[in-house]
Amino acid sequence: MIARTKPTNGPRILVTGAAGFIGSHTTDQLLGLGCRVMGVDDLSTGHLMNLRSATANSNFRFVRADITGPNVIEELCAGFRPDAIVHLAGLVSVVRAQEEPNLNYRLNLHATHLVAEAARLHGVRRAVFASSAAIYGDHPDLPLTESALPQPISLYGMAKRASEEVLMGYGASFGLETVCLRYFNVYGPRQDPKSPYSGVISIFAERFAAGNPVTIFGDGSQTRDFVAVEDIARANALAATRPGLSPMVCNVCTGRPRRLLTVLDVFRSLHPDAPAPQFAPARPGEIQHSLGNPERAADRLGFVANTELESGLRAFAQSLGTANSPQALATA
Ligand code: UD1
């Protein structure tokens, strides 16, 4: 039984998509900082289970609603009077966004406009937005800095890019303190592993836990900038609460390229009896390397992603309950 916490006078933060993967971790971080949090989620892909510890906290309130519904976000702002909105609700599947452009438009762009407009009408000071490295597309200049010309190659990336512009426009026009965070490859507990297009780490974690073989597309030498969800949540919480931030876009990344084979090695060390991996041809159109430059986040947000991939993967595997002891990794 978790003891209920005392009410605080901390900042009021409205979190959209609060029951999702990143939203629930962000809610937990904000509550840990003493914020008063209202979470909204339509539970289309999020789960109330993710908010189990949040709901035991008296500084948390949950509303089940679709924020693109008529006046929904406005009424939440009118009632709760947030200091900041952390806008994380959206269509997270890049593939589904490509297949359903209208849905992508409504959830990944129109929703952002509704958030910005509700913020303007109700005097919300700040909006933090879940943007994505997808806005860079297949950009050749690595590591990617925020000044690189965005070249999204998907409708998902397009909507994230356009959402940034909406919020920056509200910043320039109405003084909304806009912080657009461009997440790189996020992993960790509560990420949905069900689709073949889920993040590779969530797929590997689930398959290793179930004793099933994983598939490596290509030779495994591809690299990504993998960021633990706890770090992403901390970046969100900083962006929502740090005083005096001017409107900005900002990478949330580690700046350290990690090979897929390294990810595989860590999981194999945690599951020494797992079946051998299978190799399949690289997926068409995929990029070989992705890497962000973390300097702006460090300078302006005071944020450094400090979870090492090995310990992040270990914690993730152990959260699923089947990994070997930490010693397995130490001796790997
Ligand atoms: C991410 C998006 C993808 C989008 C791309 C460009 C996610 C989960 N994926 O892909 O939809 O098109 O950015 O913006 O948001 N892999 C395997 N085995 C698996 C699964 C994946 O080897 O079972 C490989 C992939 O081929 C890829 C690497 O792992 O080379 C990482 O895959 P993924 O986690 O999907 O991330 P991105 O490729 O960065």
XYZ file of C-alpha atoms and ligand atoms in Angstrom:
371
model
C 0.000 0.000 0.000
C 1.496 3.332 -1.072
C 0.992 6.153 1.416
C -0.895 9.114 -0.025
C 1.248 12.195 -0.307
C 0.454 15.591 1.145
C -0.940 18.224 -1.238
C 1.730 20.710 -2.362
C 1.751 24.250 -3.679
C 4.042 23.294 -6.561
C 3.489 24.424 -10.144
C 0.413 23.151 -11.927
C 1.258 21.070 -14.959
C -1.219 19.649 -17.465
C 0.196 16.548 -19.161
C -1.487 15.341 -22.346
C -0.948 11.680 -23.145
C -0.296 11.089 -19.458
C -1.107 7.373 -19.530
C 1.317 6.647 -22.340
C 4.906 5.480 -22.300
C 6.626 8.875 -22.013
C 3.618 10.601 -20.412
C 3.439 8.305 -17.424
C 7.162 8.565 -16.678
C 6.945 12.340 -17.041
C 3.965 12.462 -14.680
C 5.926 10.452 -12.111
C 8.903 12.829 -12.384
C 6.757 15.940 -12.049
C 4.959 14.556 -9.009
C 8.350 13.678 -7.523
C 9.311 17.341 -7.896
C 6.218 18.401 -5.957
C 4.206 19.611 -8.957
C 0.448 19.371 -9.084
C -0.338 17.350 -12.179
C -3.480 16.896 -14.199
C -3.105 14.054 -16.680
C -5.370 13.711 -19.693
C -5.457 10.694 -21.973
C -8.110 9.013 -24.089
C -6.554 5.624 -23.310
C -6.504 4.722 -27.010
C -2.917 3.549 -26.669
C -2.098 4.524 -23.078
C -2.961 2.400 -20.048
C -4.225 3.385 -16.609
C -1.853 0.769 -15.243
C 1.028 3.083 -16.200
C -0.349 5.641 -13.739
C -0.584 3.248 -10.820
C 1.860 5.139 -8.620
C 0.644 8.552 -9.812
C -2.944 7.812 -8.844
C -1.814 7.162 -5.266
C -0.506 10.734 -5.104
C -2.930 13.420 -3.928
C -1.305 15.943 -6.233
C -2.471 14.014 -9.298
C -5.762 14.117 -11.097
C -6.677 12.120 -14.195
C -9.206 12.948 -16.876
C -10.082 10.495 -19.618
C -10.695 12.551 -22.743
C -9.658 13.057 -26.358
C -7.951 16.452 -26.416
C -9.035 17.026 -30.015
C -12.692 16.892 -28.932
C -14.690 20.169 -28.901
C -13.441 22.494 -26.122
C -11.789 19.648 -24.220
C -8.364 21.196 -23.779
C -9.874 24.637 -23.200
C -12.100 23.366 -20.416
C -9.200 21.556 -18.799
C -7.172 24.783 -18.867
C -10.083 26.825 -17.546
C -10.647 24.427 -14.669
C -7.096 23.509 -13.708
C -5.328 26.802 -14.621
C -1.992 25.145 -15.439
C 1.292 27.030 -15.376
C 2.525 24.778 -18.160
C 1.201 22.176 -20.564
C 3.426 19.237 -21.420
C 1.936 18.083 -24.701
C 2.833 14.447 -25.261
C -0.424 13.056 -26.702
C -0.116 11.995 -30.304
C -0.016 9.214 -32.839
C 3.309 7.580 -32.050
C 3.560 5.072 -34.873
C 5.464 6.533 -37.810
C 4.069 3.766 -40.000
C 0.450 4.325 -38.988
C 0.880 8.077 -39.525
C 1.941 7.273 -43.076
C -1.040 4.980 -43.607
C -3.614 7.317 -42.049
C -2.679 10.883 -42.983
C -5.916 12.389 -41.655
C -5.411 10.795 -38.281
C -1.803 11.970 -38.267
C -2.958 15.505 -39.061
C -5.588 15.500 -36.300
C -3.486 13.957 -33.547
C -0.010 15.215 -34.401
C -0.699 18.706 -35.742
C -4.249 19.920 -35.109
C -3.974 18.857 -31.451
C -0.880 21.030 -31.077
C -2.760 24.025 -32.410
C -5.581 23.369 -29.938
C -3.035 23.217 -27.102
C -1.393 26.480 -28.203
C -4.714 28.264 -28.569
C -6.004 27.031 -25.212
C -2.748 28.216 -23.661
C -3.258 31.657 -25.191
C -6.885 31.936 -24.117
C -6.237 30.830 -20.554
C -2.917 32.505 -19.859
C -0.841 29.333 -19.664
C 2.762 30.498 -19.514
C 4.577 27.593 -21.097
C 4.103 24.706 -23.529
C 6.510 21.794 -23.753
C 6.144 19.687 -26.878
C 7.192 16.132 -27.745
C 8.963 16.667 -31.035
C 11.195 14.088 -32.676
C 14.494 13.475 -34.421
C 12.219 12.428 -37.309
C 12.076 16.112 -38.287
C 15.688 15.820 -39.500
C 14.901 13.007 -41.936
C 17.949 11.315 -43.426
C 20.236 14.262 -42.784
C 23.874 13.620 -43.694
C 25.576 15.909 -41.153
C 25.991 13.995 -37.892
C 25.760 14.708 -35.056
C 22.545 16.575 -35.740
C 22.371 20.071 -34.314
C 19.189 22.070 -33.955
C 20.360 24.509 -36.640
C 20.339 21.751 -39.299
C 17.676 22.354 -41.899
C 14.771 20.020 -41.065
C 14.060 17.622 -43.922
C 11.325 15.273 -42.687
C 10.795 12.264 -44.929
C 7.574 11.034 -43.312
C 4.164 12.515 -42.570
C 4.917 11.928 -38.906
C 8.092 14.034 -39.166
C 6.206 16.659 -41.148
C 3.519 16.976 -38.463
C 6.124 17.245 -35.696
C 7.968 19.901 -37.677
C 4.785 21.856 -38.370
C 3.777 21.600 -34.710
C 7.068 23.162 -33.704
C 6.286 26.058 -36.050
C 2.800 26.468 -34.572
C 4.204 26.705 -31.060
C 7.099 28.963 -32.018
C 4.548 31.190 -33.783
C 2.527 31.416 -30.558
C 5.781 32.170 -28.763
C 6.631 35.029 -31.120
C 3.074 36.372 -31.278
C 1.779 35.912 -27.750
C 4.829 35.242 -25.589
C 4.073 31.560 -25.010
C 7.256 30.039 -23.569
C 7.607 27.223 -26.060
C 10.042 24.354 -25.550
C 10.079 21.779 -28.367
C 12.080 18.714 -27.409
C 13.372 16.556 -30.247
C 13.587 13.081 -28.766
C 15.968 10.590 -30.328
C 15.431 6.798 -29.955
C 13.618 6.409 -26.644
C 13.495 3.089 -24.773
C 12.436 1.756 -21.408
C 9.658 0.217 -19.335
C 6.057 0.648 -20.571
C 7.012 1.014 -24.243
C 4.662 -0.968 -26.466
C 6.540 -3.887 -28.075
C 3.571 -5.248 -30.038
C 4.126 -3.897 -33.536
C 7.006 -4.894 -35.825
C 7.601 -1.153 -36.039
C 7.894 -0.688 -32.289
C 11.250 0.542 -31.060
C 13.884 -2.123 -31.471
C 14.760 -2.213 -27.776
C 11.173 -2.827 -26.687
C 10.930 -5.657 -29.232
C 14.212 -7.178 -28.065
C 13.275 -6.856 -24.386
C 9.987 -8.652 -24.898
C 11.406 -11.404 -27.108
C 14.352 -12.109 -24.826
C 12.013 -12.194 -21.823
C 9.765 -14.692 -23.608
C 12.699 -16.828 -24.763
C 12.055 -16.076 -28.443
C 14.770 -15.259 -30.997
C 15.198 -11.654 -32.131
C 15.768 -10.569 -35.716
C 18.497 -8.149 -36.722
C 17.733 -6.302 -39.934
C 21.038 -5.809 -41.742
C 24.359 -6.693 -40.133
C 23.717 -4.917 -36.820
C 26.349 -2.242 -37.444
C 23.697 0.489 -37.659
C 23.886 3.024 -34.853
C 21.298 5.025 -32.972
C 21.301 7.578 -30.182
C 19.311 5.596 -27.607
C 17.871 7.625 -24.711
C 16.353 6.079 -21.583
C 12.782 7.133 -20.903
C 13.749 8.248 -17.391
C 16.082 10.790 -18.997
C 13.381 11.905 -21.418
C 10.997 12.372 -18.486
C 13.607 14.413 -16.639
C 14.115 16.622 -19.705
C 10.344 17.145 -19.900
C 10.142 18.019 -16.220
C 13.018 20.493 -16.517
C 11.467 22.049 -19.605
C 8.179 22.456 -17.729
C 9.566 23.897 -14.509
C 12.905 25.623 -15.118
C 12.432 29.381 -14.803
C 13.216 31.810 -17.602
C 13.351 29.585 -20.685
C 12.921 31.459 -23.933
C 11.198 29.760 -26.882
C 13.450 27.061 -28.268
C 13.835 23.732 -29.983
C 16.250 21.324 -28.392
C 17.555 17.798 -29.005
C 17.095 15.259 -26.243
C 19.820 12.738 -26.919
C 22.990 11.305 -25.456
C 25.423 12.294 -28.203
C 26.811 8.751 -28.054
C 26.261 6.449 -31.069
C 25.552 2.838 -30.079
C 25.528 -0.111 -32.452
C 22.584 -2.468 -32.594
C 25.029 -5.339 -32.023
C 25.955 -3.742 -28.691
C 22.291 -3.726 -27.684
C 22.113 -7.373 -28.674
C 25.226 -8.241 -26.643
C 23.792 -6.658 -23.509
C 20.526 -8.569 -23.815
C 22.395 -11.822 -24.471
C 24.463 -11.305 -21.358
C 21.264 -10.836 -19.372
C 19.640 -13.887 -20.976
C 22.494 -16.327 -21.560
C 20.126 -19.177 -22.474
C 18.285 -17.198 -25.152
C 18.113 -18.628 -28.676
C 20.572 -17.261 -31.236
C 19.488 -14.133 -33.108
C 18.339 -14.325 -36.681
C 19.615 -11.998 -39.378
C 17.436 -10.631 -42.182
C 18.035 -8.097 -44.968
C 18.034 -4.430 -43.954
C 14.625 -2.794 -44.151
C 14.301 -0.712 -47.304
C 14.658 3.035 -46.801
C 16.090 2.817 -43.309
C 18.896 5.064 -42.232
C 22.192 3.530 -41.114
C 23.199 6.091 -38.511
C 21.405 8.624 -36.320
C 23.078 10.781 -33.715
C 22.174 13.993 -31.947
C 24.256 16.804 -30.538
C 23.275 17.288 -26.880
C 25.029 20.626 -26.263
C 22.044 22.953 -26.476
C 20.096 20.844 -23.978
C 23.043 21.027 -21.604
C 23.542 24.790 -22.050
C 19.979 26.007 -22.040
C 17.998 23.357 -20.240
C 20.677 22.119 -17.860
C 19.919 18.612 -19.102
C 22.372 15.753 -19.631
C 21.148 12.235 -20.467
C 23.117 10.328 -17.889
C 21.724 6.792 -18.113
C 24.329 4.530 -19.685
C 22.846 2.193 -22.284
C 24.045 -0.904 -20.409
C 22.426 0.080 -17.126
C 19.302 1.353 -18.888
C 18.876 -1.957 -20.706
C 19.518 -3.903 -17.540
C 16.871 -1.929 -15.635
C 14.437 -2.389 -18.510
C 15.046 -6.136 -18.722
C 14.681 -6.498 -14.966
C 11.419 -4.543 -14.998
C 10.092 -7.372 -17.168
C 11.164 -9.758 -14.462
C 13.139 -12.422 -16.289
C 16.664 -11.113 -16.730
C 19.618 -12.606 -14.921
C 21.176 -10.813 -11.992
C 23.231 -7.644 -12.533
C 26.357 -9.779 -12.151
C 25.577 -11.346 -15.508
C 26.156 -7.999 -17.123
C 29.227 -7.204 -15.088
C 30.891 -10.344 -16.340
C 29.734 -9.974 -19.951
C 12.513 5.307 -36.153
C 11.049 4.930 -36.234
C 10.705 4.595 -37.656
C 11.018 5.815 -38.539
C 12.491 6.215 -38.348
C 12.829 7.511 -39.068
C 10.206 3.983 -34.209
C 10.018 2.754 -33.404
N 10.787 3.795 -35.392
O 13.202 4.210 -36.671
O 9.334 4.249 -37.761
O 10.800 5.500 -39.879
O 12.760 6.436 -36.952
O 12.297 8.594 -38.442
O 9.815 5.064 -33.832
N 15.578 -3.412 -35.990
C 15.997 -4.737 -35.972
N 15.131 -5.674 -35.486
C 13.879 -5.369 -35.045
C 13.454 -4.030 -35.071
C 14.333 -3.066 -35.562
O 17.110 -5.046 -36.379
O 13.155 -6.289 -34.617
C 16.525 -2.395 -36.466
C 15.945 -1.479 -37.502
O 16.031 -2.084 -38.771
C 16.837 -0.243 -37.336
C 17.199 -0.261 -35.835
O 16.898 -1.574 -35.374
O 18.003 -0.370 -38.090
C 16.402 0.742 -35.026
O 15.026 0.547 -35.345
P 13.849 1.396 -34.655
O 13.837 1.156 -33.210
O 12.600 1.119 -35.433
O 14.285 2.931 -34.825
P 14.614 3.770 -36.142
O 15.198 2.939 -37.205
O 15.438 4.926 -35.694
